[in-house]
XYZ file of C-alpha atoms in Angstrom:
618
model
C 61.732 46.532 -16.380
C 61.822 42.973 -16.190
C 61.156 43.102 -12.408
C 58.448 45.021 -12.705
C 57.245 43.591 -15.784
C 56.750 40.010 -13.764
C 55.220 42.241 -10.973
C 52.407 43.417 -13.684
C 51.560 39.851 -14.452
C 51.929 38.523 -11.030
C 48.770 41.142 -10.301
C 47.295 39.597 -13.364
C 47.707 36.129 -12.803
C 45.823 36.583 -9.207
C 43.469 38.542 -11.067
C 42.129 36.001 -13.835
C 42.140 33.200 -10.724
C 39.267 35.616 -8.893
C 37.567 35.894 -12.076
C 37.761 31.920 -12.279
C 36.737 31.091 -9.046
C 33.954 33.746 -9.819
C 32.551 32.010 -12.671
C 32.772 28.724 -10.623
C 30.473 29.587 -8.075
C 28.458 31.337 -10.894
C 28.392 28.153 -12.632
C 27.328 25.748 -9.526
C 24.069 28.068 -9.145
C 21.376 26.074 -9.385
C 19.846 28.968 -11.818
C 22.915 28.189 -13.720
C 22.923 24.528 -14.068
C 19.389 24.173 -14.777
C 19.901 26.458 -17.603
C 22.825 24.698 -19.142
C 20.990 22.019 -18.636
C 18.421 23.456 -21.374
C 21.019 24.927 -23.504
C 22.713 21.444 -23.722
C 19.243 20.233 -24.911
C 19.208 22.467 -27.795
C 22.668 22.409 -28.618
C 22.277 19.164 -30.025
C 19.288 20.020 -31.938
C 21.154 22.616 -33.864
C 24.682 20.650 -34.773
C 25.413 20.835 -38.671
C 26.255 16.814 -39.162
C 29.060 17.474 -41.892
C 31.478 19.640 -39.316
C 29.551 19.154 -36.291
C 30.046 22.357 -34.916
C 26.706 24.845 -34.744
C 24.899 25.747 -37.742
C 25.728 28.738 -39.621
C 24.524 30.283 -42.679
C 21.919 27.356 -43.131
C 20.742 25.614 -46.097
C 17.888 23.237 -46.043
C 17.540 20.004 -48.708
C 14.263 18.713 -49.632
C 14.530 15.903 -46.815
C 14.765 18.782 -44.459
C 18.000 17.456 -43.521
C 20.231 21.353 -42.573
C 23.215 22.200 -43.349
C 26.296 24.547 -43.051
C 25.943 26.585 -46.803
C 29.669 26.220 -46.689
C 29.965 22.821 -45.583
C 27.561 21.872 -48.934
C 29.571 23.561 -51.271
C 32.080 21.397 -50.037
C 30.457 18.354 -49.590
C 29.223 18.668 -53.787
C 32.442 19.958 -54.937
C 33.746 16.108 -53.187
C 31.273 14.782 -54.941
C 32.011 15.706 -57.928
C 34.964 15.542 -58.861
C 36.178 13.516 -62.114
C 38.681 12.556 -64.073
C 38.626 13.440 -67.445
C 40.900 11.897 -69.736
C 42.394 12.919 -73.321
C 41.748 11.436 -76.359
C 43.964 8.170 -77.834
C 46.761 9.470 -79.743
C 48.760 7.711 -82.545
C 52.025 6.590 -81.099
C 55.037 5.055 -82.819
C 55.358 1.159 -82.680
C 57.233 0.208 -79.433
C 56.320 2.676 -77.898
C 54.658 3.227 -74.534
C 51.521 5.419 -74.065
C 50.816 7.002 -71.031
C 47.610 8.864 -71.275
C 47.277 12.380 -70.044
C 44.860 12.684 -67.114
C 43.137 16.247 -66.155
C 41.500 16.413 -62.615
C 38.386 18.929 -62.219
C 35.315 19.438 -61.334
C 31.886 18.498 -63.238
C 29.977 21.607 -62.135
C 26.705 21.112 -64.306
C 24.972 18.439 -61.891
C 21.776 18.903 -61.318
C 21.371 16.600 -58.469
C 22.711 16.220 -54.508
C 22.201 13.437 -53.020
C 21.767 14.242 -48.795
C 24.501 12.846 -47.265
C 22.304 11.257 -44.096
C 19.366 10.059 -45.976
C 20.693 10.086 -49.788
C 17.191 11.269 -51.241
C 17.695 13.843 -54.284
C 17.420 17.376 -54.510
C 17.309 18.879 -57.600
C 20.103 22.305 -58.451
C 18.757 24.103 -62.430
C 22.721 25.428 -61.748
C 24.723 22.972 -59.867
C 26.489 24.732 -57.405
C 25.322 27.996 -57.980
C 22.094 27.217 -56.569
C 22.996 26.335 -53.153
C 22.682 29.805 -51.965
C 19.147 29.868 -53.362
C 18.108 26.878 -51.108
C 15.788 27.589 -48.205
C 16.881 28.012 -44.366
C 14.893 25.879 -41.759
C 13.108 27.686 -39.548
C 12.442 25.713 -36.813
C 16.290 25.426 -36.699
C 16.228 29.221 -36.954
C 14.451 29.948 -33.767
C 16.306 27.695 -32.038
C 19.146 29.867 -32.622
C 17.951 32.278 -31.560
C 16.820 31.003 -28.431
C 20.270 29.527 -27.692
C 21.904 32.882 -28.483
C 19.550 34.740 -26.442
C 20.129 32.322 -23.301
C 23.991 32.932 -23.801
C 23.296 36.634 -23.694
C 21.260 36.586 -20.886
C 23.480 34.043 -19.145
C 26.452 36.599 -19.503
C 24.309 39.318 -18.078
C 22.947 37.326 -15.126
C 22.174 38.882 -11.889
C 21.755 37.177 -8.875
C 19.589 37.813 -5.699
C 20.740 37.109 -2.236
C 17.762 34.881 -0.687
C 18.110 35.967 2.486
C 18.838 39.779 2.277
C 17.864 40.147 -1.573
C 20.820 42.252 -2.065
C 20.878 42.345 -6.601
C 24.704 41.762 -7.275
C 26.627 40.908 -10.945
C 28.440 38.231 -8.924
C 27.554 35.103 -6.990
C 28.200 34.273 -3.696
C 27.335 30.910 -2.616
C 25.031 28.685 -3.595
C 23.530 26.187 -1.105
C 23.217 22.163 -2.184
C 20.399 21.682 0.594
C 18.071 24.145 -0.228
C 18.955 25.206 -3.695
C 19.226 28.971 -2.806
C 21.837 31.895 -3.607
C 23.387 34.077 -0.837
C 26.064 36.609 -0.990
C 28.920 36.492 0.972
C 27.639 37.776 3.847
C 24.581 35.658 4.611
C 26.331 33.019 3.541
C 28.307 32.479 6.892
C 24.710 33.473 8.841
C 23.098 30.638 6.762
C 26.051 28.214 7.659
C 25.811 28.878 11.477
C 22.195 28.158 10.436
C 22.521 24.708 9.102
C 24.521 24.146 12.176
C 21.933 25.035 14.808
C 19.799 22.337 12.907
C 21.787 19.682 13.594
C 20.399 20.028 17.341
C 17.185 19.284 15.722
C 18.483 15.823 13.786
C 20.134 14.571 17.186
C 16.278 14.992 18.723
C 15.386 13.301 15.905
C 17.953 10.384 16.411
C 16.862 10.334 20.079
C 13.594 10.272 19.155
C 14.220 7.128 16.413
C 16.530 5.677 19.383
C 13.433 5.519 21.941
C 11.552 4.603 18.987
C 13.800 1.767 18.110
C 14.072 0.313 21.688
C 10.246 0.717 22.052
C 9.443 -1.594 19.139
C 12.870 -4.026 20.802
C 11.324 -4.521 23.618
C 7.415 -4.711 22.045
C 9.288 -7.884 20.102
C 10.547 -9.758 22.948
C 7.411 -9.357 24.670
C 5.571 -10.438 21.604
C 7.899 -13.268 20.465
C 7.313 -14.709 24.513
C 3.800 -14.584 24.096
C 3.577 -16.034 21.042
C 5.915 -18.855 22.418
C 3.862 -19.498 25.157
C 0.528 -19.132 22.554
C 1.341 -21.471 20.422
C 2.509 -23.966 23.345
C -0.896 -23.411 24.752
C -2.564 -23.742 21.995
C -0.516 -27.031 20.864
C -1.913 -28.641 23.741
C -5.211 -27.721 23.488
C -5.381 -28.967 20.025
C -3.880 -32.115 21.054
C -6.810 -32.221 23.812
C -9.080 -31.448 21.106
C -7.818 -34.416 18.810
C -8.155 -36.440 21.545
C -11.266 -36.038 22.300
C -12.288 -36.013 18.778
C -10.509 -39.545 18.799
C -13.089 -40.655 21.963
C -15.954 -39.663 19.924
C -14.746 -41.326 16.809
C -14.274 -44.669 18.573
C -17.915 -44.232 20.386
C -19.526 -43.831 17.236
C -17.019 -47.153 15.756
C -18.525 -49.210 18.720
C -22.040 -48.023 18.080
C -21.963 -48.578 14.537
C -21.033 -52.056 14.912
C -23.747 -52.765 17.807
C -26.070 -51.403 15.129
C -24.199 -53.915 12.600
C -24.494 -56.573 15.101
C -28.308 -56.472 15.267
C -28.752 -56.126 11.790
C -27.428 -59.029 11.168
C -29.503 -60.789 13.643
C -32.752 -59.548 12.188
C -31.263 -60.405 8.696
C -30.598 -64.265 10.140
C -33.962 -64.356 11.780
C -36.008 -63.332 8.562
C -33.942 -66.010 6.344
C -34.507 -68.700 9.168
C -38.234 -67.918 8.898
C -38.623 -67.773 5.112
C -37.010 -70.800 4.754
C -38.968 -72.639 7.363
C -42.382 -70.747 5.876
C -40.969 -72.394 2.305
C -40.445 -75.624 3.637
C -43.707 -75.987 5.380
C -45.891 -74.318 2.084
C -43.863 -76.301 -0.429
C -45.661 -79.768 -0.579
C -49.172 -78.746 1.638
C -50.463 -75.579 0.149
C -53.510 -76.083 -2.238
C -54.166 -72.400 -2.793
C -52.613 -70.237 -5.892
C -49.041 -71.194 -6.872
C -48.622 -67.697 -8.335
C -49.545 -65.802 -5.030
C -47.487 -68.391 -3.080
C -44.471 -67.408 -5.037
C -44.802 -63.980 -5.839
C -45.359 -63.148 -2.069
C -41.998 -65.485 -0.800
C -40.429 -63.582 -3.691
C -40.635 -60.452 -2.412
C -39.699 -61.193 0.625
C -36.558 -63.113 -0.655
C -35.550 -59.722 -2.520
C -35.720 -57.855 0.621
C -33.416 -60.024 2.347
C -31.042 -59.454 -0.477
C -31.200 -56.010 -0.655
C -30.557 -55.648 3.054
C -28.332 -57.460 2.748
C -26.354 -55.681 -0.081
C -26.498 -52.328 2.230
C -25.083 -54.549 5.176
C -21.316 -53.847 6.366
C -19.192 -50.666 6.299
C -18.274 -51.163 3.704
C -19.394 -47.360 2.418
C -18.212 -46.172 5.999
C -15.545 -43.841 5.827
C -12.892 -41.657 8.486
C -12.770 -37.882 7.608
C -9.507 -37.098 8.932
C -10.396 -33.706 8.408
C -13.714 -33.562 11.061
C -12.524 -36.802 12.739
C -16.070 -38.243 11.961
C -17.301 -41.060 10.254
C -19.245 -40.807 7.216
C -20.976 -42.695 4.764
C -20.740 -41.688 0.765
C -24.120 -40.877 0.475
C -24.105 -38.306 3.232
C -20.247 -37.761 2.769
C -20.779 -34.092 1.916
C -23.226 -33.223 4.860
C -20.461 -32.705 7.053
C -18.765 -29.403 5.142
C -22.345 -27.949 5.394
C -20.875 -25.353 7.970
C -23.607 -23.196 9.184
C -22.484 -20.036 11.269
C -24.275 -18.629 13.978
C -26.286 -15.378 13.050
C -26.625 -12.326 15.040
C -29.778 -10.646 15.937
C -30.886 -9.156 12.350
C -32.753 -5.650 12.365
C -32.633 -4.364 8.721
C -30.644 -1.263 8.863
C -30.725 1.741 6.272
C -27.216 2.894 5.599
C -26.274 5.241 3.577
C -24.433 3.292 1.097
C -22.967 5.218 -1.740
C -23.437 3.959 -5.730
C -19.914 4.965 -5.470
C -16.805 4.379 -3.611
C -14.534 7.462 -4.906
C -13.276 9.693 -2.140
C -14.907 12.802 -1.739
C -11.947 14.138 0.115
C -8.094 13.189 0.473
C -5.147 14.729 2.489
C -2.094 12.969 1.723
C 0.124 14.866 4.029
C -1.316 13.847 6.908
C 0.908 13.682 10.439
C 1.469 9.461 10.703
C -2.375 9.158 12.158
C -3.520 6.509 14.509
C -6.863 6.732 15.250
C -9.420 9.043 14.231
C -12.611 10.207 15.877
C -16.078 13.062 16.293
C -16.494 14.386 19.630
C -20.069 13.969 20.530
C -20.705 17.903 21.447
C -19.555 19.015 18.202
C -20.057 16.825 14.673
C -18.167 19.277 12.467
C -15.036 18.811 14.287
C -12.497 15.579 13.852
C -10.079 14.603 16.359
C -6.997 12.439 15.047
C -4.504 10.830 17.286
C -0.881 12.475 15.407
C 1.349 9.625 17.110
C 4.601 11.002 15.297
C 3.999 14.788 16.492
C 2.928 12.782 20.145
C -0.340 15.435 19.844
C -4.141 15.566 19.082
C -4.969 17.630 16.117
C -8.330 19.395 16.441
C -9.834 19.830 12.154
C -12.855 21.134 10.979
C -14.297 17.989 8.824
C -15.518 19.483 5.979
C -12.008 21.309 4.693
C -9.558 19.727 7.352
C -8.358 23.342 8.706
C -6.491 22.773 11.509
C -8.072 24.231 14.666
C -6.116 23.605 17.042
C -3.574 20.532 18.622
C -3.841 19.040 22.074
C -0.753 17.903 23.890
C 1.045 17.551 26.817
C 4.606 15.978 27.952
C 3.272 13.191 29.629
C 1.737 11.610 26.145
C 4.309 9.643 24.482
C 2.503 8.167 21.628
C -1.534 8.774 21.263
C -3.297 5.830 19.511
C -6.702 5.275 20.296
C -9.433 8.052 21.302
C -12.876 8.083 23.367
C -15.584 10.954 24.677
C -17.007 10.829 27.462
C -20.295 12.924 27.139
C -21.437 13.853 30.385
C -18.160 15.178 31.497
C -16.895 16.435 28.118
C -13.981 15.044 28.719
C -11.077 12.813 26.034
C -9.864 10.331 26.877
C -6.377 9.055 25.008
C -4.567 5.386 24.830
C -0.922 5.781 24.821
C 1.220 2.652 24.130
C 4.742 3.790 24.708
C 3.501 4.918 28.334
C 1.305 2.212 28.682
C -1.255 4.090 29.954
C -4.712 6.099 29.557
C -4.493 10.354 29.814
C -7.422 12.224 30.281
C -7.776 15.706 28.359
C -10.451 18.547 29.311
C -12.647 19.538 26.325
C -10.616 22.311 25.579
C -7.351 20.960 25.809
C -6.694 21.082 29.404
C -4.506 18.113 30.769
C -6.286 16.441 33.482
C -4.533 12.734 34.718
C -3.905 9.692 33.887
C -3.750 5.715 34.938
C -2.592 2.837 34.229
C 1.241 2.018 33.640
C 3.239 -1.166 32.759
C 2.553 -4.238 34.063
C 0.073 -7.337 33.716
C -1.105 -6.859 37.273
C -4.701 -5.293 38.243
C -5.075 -2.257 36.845
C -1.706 -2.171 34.730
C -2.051 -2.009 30.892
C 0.585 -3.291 28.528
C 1.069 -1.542 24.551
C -3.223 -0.237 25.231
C -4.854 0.003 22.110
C -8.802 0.703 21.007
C -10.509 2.628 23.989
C -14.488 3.107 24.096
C -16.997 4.324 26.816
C -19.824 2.277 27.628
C -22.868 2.833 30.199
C -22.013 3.208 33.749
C -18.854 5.284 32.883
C -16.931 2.402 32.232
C -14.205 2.768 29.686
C -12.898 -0.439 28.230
C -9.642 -0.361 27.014
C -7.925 -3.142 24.480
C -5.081 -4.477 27.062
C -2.998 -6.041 23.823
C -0.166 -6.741 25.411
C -1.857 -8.570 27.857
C -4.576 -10.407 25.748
C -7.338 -9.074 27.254
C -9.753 -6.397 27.414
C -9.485 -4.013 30.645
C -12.274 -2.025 32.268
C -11.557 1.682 34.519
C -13.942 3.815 35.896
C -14.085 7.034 33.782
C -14.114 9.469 36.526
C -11.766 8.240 38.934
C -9.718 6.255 36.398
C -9.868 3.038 39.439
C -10.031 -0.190 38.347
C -12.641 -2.374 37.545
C -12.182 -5.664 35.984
C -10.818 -8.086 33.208
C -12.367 -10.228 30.743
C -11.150 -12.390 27.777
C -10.605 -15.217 30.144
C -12.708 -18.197 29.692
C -12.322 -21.717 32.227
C -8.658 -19.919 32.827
C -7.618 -20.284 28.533
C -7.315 -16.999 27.062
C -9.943 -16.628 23.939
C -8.252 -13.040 22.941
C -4.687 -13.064 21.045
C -3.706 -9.264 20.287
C -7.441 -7.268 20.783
C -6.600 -3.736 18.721
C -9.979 -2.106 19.005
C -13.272 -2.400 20.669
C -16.553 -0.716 20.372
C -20.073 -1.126 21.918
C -23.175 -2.004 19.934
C -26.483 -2.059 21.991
C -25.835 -4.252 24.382
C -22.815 -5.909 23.214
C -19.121 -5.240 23.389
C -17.434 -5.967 20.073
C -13.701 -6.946 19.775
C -11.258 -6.551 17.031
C -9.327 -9.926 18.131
C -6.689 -9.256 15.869
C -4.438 -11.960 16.531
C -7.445 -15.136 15.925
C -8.238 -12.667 12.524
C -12.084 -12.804 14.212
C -14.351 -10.379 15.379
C -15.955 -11.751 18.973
C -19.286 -10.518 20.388
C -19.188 -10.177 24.863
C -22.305 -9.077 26.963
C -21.232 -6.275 29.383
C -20.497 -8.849 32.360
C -17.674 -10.023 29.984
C -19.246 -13.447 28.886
C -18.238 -14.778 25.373
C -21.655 -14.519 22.725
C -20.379 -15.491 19.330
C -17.677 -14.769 16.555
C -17.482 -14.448 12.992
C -14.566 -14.344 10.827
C -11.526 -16.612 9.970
C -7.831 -16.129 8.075
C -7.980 -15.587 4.179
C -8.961 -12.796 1.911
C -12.765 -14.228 1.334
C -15.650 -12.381 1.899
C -15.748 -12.272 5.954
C -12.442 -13.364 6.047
C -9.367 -10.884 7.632
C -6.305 -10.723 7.876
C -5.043 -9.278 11.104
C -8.382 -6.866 11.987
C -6.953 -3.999 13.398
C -9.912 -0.889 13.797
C -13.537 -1.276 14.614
C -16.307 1.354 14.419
C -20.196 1.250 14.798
C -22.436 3.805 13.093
C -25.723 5.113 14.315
C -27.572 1.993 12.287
C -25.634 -0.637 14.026
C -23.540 -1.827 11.359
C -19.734 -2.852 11.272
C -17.396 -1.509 9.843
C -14.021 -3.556 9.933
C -10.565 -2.274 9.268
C -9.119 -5.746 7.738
C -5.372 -4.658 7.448
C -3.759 -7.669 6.059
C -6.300 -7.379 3.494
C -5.923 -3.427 2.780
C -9.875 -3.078 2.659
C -12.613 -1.965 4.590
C -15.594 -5.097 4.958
C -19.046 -3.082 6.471
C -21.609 -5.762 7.656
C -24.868 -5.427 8.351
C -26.510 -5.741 12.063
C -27.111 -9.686 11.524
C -23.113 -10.173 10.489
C -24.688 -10.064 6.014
C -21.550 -8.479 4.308
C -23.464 -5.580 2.169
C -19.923 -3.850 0.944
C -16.255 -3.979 0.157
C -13.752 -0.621 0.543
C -10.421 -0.991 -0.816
C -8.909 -1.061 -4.596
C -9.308 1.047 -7.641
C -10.647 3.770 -5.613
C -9.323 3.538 -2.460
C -5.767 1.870 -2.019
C -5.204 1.471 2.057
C -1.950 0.716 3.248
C -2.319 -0.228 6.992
C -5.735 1.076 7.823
C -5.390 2.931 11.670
C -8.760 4.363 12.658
C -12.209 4.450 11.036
C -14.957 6.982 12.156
C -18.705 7.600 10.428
C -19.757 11.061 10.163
C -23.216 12.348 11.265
C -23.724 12.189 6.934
C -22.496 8.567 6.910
C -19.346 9.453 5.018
C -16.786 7.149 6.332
C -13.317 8.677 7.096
C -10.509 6.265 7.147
C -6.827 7.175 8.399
C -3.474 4.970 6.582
C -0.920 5.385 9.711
C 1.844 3.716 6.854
C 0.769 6.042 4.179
C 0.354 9.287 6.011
C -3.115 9.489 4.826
C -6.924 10.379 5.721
C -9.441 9.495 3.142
C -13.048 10.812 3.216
C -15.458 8.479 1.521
């Protein structure tokens, strides 16, 4: 008996551990934990505070404070209790009295004080009214709610996810995607999860080319920035010393000036004094006239005088020029050259408030509208190394343009005549050529800083003649192909053998100038199409036509500019002659790192955040 007695409960034993590990898995449902989650939420809103355990049998006070009915009774029979003594007695002398003392209850009080808040509430018969006092019903259907999530928590039935088999008991429950499966999917979901792991080691790879990519970008960048600020050290030591020459010219010619001054002064004194002399004891005429007229001349002599020296001469170590006090200020009256001005009539918008924004958008570089079709919008998806084709009034994907060869797509350009698109890739260091539908065609270019090598290409535009002129910012200079047969051209950016570019990002054509984003002097610089410098505008700071690292260019139908000013996070559009007429960027608009800029055929301005992940349609 015993034998099989410990046999029976063996068997029973390894039954109540199933049942356990049952109701563990049951319990580490994500179902299941975000409704105890809940329950735990209510279960402190219906504690009695006297026994802390859950209400039952409720009675409510005038403060609304709830109760236990029991725990009340209890908590008034406490609080009254008194000691009620007998009446002195006559004792015999030497005697000691000990009184008799009779412990009970004083049942007739009309009052109980809440024990939380201590405000009255009044009983007509002490403790026989508690039962009479009201329940709280908030605290009522609470309890119910609780008691009907414990019911239906008990009776819980759970869906596989994968073959939606309805079972009593869980299987497993998955911490990555928060999903139930029973037993049996559960190993298929497992080998699942394991087949994606190929996918994270491309993504490693990916991070790893990625990672030596921007390595190598550095070195390069940190040697010409070495040899940039070497160069330019010695040109600004050229430039202070030749700001030194003129300084000293203008010392010497200053004092020749002095020099003869003085002379004339002497001279004029010698002569008044002789006219004096010879007037004093001879002339018969008016005494008056005499003196008034030697007088004034005497003054003069002063006066010159008192102006005479340099003294009021002073060095601006600023301009390395020499100024005088009264015309001390003339020399910070910078005037900046002006661009041919043709009022334009843009479009501008009362508001700035985005008509349209898609937050999700694949890390974007730059964004462009094909000539042959204005309803379409082409953006350069570096991450997903394609093209994505959208329709620009919803931004429904159409359709993506790739091939194996593109490594990372940044800039974009049409070329009308042929229909073809034409793509700037950085990590390839070189230009691919697309058909309009898709079609790869070539490509050109490659590392180097030799003719017709490119190094980290940026901003790409066509101009006439089928030239395309690509931003060569590795190389500090802008590069120019032949669109058809993708041959070389020429350079420019190179002026008496000193570079005049540091880091050009984008580019775009204007009439018949070339306009450069020269991102690394924070200036925007004007060429002719033989590559000779016009004019700039623009300096470092956040002032009006000031930038920060200018990174994306673009030139709408009316000939204004509109400047991505990155450091700045804002968008600064400028009228044909360089007048700033507005400001993009802050309550409305908050750009991160501002990637490509385009103008639709409507003048809405659509704007692409490669850090955010973002296109914005203004």
């Amino acid at each position: 008996m015993d034998s099989e007695f410990g046999s029976t409960s063996g068997k029973l034993n390894v039954l109540n551990r199933k049942m356990s590990n049952v109701e563990e898995r049951r319990l580490r449902s994500p179902r299941i934990f975000k409704r105890q989650q809940s329950l735990i939420v209510f279960e402190d809103l219906i504690l009695c505070e006297l026994c802390h355990n859950k209400l039952k049998d409720h009675r409510m006070l005038l403060c609304q404070h709830t109760f236990c009915q029991e725990c009340l009774n209890s908590y008034y029979t406490t609080s009254n209790i008194n000691d009620q003594k007998d009446e002195v007695r006559q004792i015999p002398e030497n005697r000691i009295f000990i009184p008799n003392k009779k412990v009970g209850i004083n049942s007739n009080v009309e009052m109980m004080k809440c024990p939380i808040c201590f405000n009255e509430t009044p009983l007509k018969n002490g403790h026989m009214s508690i039962p009479e006092l009201p329940k709280n019903m908030q605290v009522e259907k609470l309890l119910r709610i609780v008691d009907a999530q414990n019911n239906s928590t008990s009776m819980l039935t759970y869906r596989c996810a994968k073959c939606q088999t309805v079972g009593c008991e869980a299987g497993q429950s998955c911490l990555h995607c928060m999903k139930d499966f029973c037993n049996i999917c559960w190993c298929q979901h497992q080998l699942e999860l394991k087949k994606n792991l190929n996918n994270l080691l491309q993504q490693l790879d990916d991070c790893d080319a990625h990672l030596r990519h921007k390595t190598e970008l550095l070195e390069t960048r940190l040697e010409q920035l070495v040899n940039f600020i070497e160069s330019t050290t010695i040109s600004k030591i050229e430039e202070i010393k030749e700001m030194e020459q003129l300084a000293l010219d203008d010392l010497k010619s200053l004092k020749y000036q002095e020099e003869e001054e003085k002379t004339n002064i002497s001279g004029r004194i010698e002569e008044l004094k002789e006219n004096i002399n010879r007037n004093l004891n001879s002339y018969d005429g008016d005494k008056v006239t005499l003196y008034i007229n030697f007088h004034k001349k005497t003054s003069k002599v002063f006066e010159d005088i008192q102006h005479f020296g340099i003294e009021s001469i002073h060095f601006n170590q600023d301009t390395f020029k020499l100024e005088k006090e009264e015309n001390a200020s003339a020399a910070f009256n910078l005037t900046s050259k002006s661009f041919a001005y043709s009022r334009s009539k843009y479009k501008m918008k009362s508001s700035s408030k985005p008509k349209l924004v898609w937050e999700k958008c694949p890390r974007p570089g730059h964004v462009a509208i094909p000539p042959w079709d204005n309803k379409k919008l082409y953006i350069a998806a570096t991450d997903s190394r394609t093209i994505l084709v959208m329709s620009i009034d919803k931004l429904k994907l159409l359709e993506k343009i790739s091939s194996p060869e593109m490594l990372y797509p940044q800039s974009l350009a049409f070329a009308f005549d042929t229909e073809e698109i034409f793509v700037s890739d950085k990590w390839k260091h070189s230009i691919h050529v697309f058909s309009k539908t898709g079609g790869y065609i070539r490509s050109f270019g490659g590392k180097g800083s030799g003719p017709g090598k490119l190094n980290n290409p940026n901003g790409i535009t066509i101009g006439r003649k089928n030239q395309l002129f690509v931003c060569d910012t590795g190389n500090d200079r802008i590069a120019i192909f032949d669109t058809k047969s993708g041959q070389f051209l020429s350079t420019f950016g190179i002026v008496s053998g000193n570079l005049i570019l540091n880091q050009p990002e984008d580019i775009a054509i204007r009439g018949e100038q070339i306009i450069v984003a020269d991102t690394g002097n924070h200036s925007i610089k004007f060429f002719n199409f033989e590559g000779i410098f016009l004019e700039e505008f623009g300096s470092f700071g956040n002032g009006k036509r000031q930038f920060k690292s200018p990174e994306v260019l673009e030139v709408d139908t009316n000939e204004n500019i509109l400047v991505g000013d990155s450091g700045n996070a804002r968008i600064q559009i400028f009228e044909p002659a360089g007048t700033l007429v507005k400001i993009l960027g802050g309550t409305y608009n908050r750009f991160n790192s501002i990637s490509g800029i385009c103008v639709s055929a409507d003048f809405d301005i659509i704007v692409t955040d490669n850090k955010s992940r973002c296109l914005t349609i203004i």
